[in-house]
Each structure stands twice: as C-alpha cells, then as structure tokens.
Coordinates of C-alpha atoms in Angstrom, one line a residue:
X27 CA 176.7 96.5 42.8
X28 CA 175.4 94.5 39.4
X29 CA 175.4 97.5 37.6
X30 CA 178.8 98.8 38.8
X31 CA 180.3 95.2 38.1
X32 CA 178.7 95.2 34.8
X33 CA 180.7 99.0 33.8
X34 CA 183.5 98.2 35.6
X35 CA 183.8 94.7 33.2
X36 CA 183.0 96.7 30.2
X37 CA 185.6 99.4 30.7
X38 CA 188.4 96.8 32.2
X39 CA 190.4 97.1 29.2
X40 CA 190.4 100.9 28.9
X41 CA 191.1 101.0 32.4
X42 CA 194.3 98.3 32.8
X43 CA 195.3 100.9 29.6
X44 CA 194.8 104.1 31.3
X45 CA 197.3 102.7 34.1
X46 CA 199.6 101.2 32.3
X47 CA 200.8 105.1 31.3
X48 CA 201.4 106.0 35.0
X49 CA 201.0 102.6 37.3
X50 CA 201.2 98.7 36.7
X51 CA 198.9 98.1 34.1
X52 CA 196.4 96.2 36.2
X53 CA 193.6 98.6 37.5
X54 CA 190.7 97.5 34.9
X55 CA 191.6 93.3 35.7
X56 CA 191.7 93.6 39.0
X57 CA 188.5 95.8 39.6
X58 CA 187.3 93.3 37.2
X59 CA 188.0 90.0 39.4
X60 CA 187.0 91.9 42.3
X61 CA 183.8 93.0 41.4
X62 CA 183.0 89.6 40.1
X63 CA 183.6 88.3 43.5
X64 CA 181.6 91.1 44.5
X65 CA 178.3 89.7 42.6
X66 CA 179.1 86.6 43.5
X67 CA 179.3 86.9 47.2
X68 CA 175.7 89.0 47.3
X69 CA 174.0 86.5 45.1
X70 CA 175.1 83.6 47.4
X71 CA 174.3 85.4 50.1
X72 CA 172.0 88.3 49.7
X73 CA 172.7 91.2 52.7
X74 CA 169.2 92.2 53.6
X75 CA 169.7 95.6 53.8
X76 CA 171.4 98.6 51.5
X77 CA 174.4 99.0 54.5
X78 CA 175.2 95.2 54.5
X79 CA 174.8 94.8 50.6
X80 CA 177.6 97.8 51.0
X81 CA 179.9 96.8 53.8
X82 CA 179.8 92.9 52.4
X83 CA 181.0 94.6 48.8
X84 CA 183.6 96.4 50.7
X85 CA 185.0 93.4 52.1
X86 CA 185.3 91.0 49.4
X87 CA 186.9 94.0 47.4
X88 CA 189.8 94.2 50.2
X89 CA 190.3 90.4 49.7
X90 CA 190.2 90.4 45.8
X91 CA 191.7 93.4 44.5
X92 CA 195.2 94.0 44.7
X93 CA 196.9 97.1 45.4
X94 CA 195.6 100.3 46.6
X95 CA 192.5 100.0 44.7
X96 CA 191.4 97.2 46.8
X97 CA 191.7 98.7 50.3
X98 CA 190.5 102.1 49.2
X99 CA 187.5 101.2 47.3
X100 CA 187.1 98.4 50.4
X101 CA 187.1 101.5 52.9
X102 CA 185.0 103.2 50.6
X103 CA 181.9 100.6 50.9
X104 CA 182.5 99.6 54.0
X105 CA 182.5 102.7 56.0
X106 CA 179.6 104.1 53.5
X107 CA 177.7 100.9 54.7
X108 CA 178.2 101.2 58.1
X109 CA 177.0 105.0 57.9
X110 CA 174.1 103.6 56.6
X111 CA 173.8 101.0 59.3
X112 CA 170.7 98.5 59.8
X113 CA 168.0 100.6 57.7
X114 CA 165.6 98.4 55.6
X115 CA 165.9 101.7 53.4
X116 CA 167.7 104.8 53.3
X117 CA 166.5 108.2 51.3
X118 CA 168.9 109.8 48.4
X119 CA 169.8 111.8 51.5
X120 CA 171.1 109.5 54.0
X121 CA 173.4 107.9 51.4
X122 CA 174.9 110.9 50.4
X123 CA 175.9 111.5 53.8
X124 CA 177.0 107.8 54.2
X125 CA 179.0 108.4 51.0
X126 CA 180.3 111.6 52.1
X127 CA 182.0 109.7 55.7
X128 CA 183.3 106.8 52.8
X129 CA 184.7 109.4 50.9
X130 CA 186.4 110.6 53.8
X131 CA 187.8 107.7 54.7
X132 CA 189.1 107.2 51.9
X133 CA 191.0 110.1 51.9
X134 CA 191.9 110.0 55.5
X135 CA 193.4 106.3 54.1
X136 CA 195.4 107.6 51.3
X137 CA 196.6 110.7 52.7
X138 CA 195.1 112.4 49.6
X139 CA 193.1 115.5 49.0
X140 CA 191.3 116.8 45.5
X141 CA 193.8 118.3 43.1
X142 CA 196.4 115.3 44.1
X143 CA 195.0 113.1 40.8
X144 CA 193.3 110.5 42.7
X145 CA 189.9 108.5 42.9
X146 CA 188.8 111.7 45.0
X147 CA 189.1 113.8 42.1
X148 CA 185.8 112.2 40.8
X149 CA 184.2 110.9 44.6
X150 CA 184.4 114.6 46.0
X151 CA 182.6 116.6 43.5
X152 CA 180.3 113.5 42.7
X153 CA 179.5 113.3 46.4
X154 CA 178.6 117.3 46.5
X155 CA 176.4 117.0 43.5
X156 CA 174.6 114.4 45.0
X157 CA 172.7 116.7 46.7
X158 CA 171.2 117.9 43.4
X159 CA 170.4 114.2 41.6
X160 CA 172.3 111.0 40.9
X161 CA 172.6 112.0 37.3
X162 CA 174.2 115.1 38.5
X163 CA 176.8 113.0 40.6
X164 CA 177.4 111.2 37.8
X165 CA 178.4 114.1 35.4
X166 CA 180.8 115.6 38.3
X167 CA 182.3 112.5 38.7
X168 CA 183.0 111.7 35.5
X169 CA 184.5 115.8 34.9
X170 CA 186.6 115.4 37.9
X171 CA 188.3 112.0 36.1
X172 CA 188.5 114.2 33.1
X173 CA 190.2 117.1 35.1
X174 CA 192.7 114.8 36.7
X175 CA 194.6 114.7 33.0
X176 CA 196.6 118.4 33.6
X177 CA 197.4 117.4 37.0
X178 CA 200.7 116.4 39.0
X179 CA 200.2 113.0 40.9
X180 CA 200.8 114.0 44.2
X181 CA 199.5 110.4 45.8
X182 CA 199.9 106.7 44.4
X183 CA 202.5 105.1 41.8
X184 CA 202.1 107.8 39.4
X185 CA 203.4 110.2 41.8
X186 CA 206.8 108.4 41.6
X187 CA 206.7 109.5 37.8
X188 CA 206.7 113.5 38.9
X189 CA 206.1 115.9 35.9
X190 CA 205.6 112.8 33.5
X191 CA 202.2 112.0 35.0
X192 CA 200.7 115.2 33.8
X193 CA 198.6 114.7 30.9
X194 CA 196.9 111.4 31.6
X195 CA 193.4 110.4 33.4
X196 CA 193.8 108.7 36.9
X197 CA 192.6 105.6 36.5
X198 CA 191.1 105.8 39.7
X199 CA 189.3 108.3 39.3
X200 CA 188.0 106.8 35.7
X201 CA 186.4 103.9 37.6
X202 CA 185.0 105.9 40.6
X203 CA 183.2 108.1 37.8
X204 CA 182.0 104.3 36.5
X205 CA 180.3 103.7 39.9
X206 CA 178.6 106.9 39.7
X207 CA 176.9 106.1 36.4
X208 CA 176.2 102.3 37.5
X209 CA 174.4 104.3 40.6
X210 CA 172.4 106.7 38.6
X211 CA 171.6 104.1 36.3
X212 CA 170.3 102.0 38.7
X213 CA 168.1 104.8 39.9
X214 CA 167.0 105.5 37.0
X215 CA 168.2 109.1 35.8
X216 CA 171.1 107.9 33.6
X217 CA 173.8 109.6 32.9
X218 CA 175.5 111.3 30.1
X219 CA 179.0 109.7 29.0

C-alpha cells in the first residue's frame, strides 16, 4: 500500500489531467488524499496480516475518496482482503484468486464489463496474467489502460460524453495499471513503463 501511495502521488497530476478530458478533473487528488490516509491509517495501526492490511486500505479509501473511485477501489481491497481472510501469509496464488473475487466485485458494483473503458480494462487482464508473474500483471494492466483510448465509455461520467470520450485513457484504468506496478515492484520483478 506504500508503494501504491507512493505512484499514485507521483502520477496525481497526470491523472486529475487525464479526467479532466472526460470526468471532473479530480481522479489523481483524490486517490492522492485517499491513499495518504491509507498509509496513515496502517502505520498507526499496523493490520497483522496481508487480508487486514487490505480490507483496512479498502475502508479508509471509501471514507476519503470521493466519487466512484472511492467505493470501487474500497470494494476492490476489501472483498480482495476478505478472500484472503486471517492468513499470516498467502502464496502469489491465493491472491490472485482473492483479486480475482475483488475484481468481481467491482464489476458486479459498477455494472461494468471489459470493453466499457473502465478500471476493469486494466484489473481483468492484469488479474489473468497474474497467473504467469507480477511483472506480467503489470504489463497487461498497464496495455488494457492503454487500450481503453479507442473505446466508447459505456460506464461512469464519460459515458455521459458518448462518441466524444473515444480517444482518451480512462483514468481509472491509468491508476489501477499504477497499483499493478506498485505490486510488482514490491515483489520484486518490476515492471516496464
């Protein structure tokens, strides 16, 4: 959660810019604060195991970010982390599958599917390619964001703009490709950019 706070305040600006084409112009800030709180919250009080660490993110992003972003990414962590349940640790495995449930959620949440120009453009494929490595999750995520740009918004403000939303990134989908890398990262394998 560091290391996705860390990208997440790095690429704020590019992200608040990325929305201000198609949505309110606040994506990057309020990730920003909310992740903030995020770190915050864990170092306070550290969760003792991955699941908490992930449903206690999940929580303070639904009180702190505004939007949809907040309760999406919220449902995101906290189902993810209650997947994951009381384990001391869980193997590359078990979180994909965890993930897999969050992503589900998440689309169960927004009504959404991939192809609609959404976060789940970049969770869905980077959630399959998890079963090869984190790097690999990573570089899907981070194509589906890039794949998003020819699309219609079906879901979300920038579906209220029709045709005129084809031809930008989902902002989104940008910062669920940014959690990727912050994961990979944190594991160790990286990612290309």
């Amino acid at each position: 959660m560091t290391a996705a706070a860390a990208s997440v305040d790095r690429e704020a600006a590019r992200l608040t810019e990325l929305d201000s084409a198609i949505g309110d112009a606040d994506h990057g800030s309020n990730l920003q604060r909310g992740f903030a709180a995020v770190v915050k919250t864990l170092e306070a009080e550290p969760p003792g195991t991955p699941g908490a660490v992930l449903t206690t993110a999940g929580r303070q992003l639904i009180s702190t970010v505004g939007g949809a972003s907040g309760p999406l990414y919220g449902t995101l962590l906290r189902r993810t982390g209650k997947e994951l349940g009381d384990a001391a640790q869980v193997t590359a495995g078990e979180l994909r599958a965890a993930l897999r449930a969050g992503v589900d959620a998440v689309a169960q949440l927004g009504g959404s599917a991939p192809g609609d120009a959404t976060m789940l453009d970049a969770l869905d494929p980077a959630v399959e390619a998890l079963a090869t490595s984190f790097r690999a999750a990573a570089e899907a995520a981070g194509r589906g964001a890039e794949a998003t740009v020819p699309l219609q918004a079906r879901k979300g403000r920038a579906s209220y703009l029709g045709e005129r939303s084809i031809g930008h990134q989902d902002p989104g989908a940008t910062s669920s490709a940014l959690l990727f890398t912050a994961l990979a990262e944190t594991a160790g394998e990286g990612a290309a950019q």
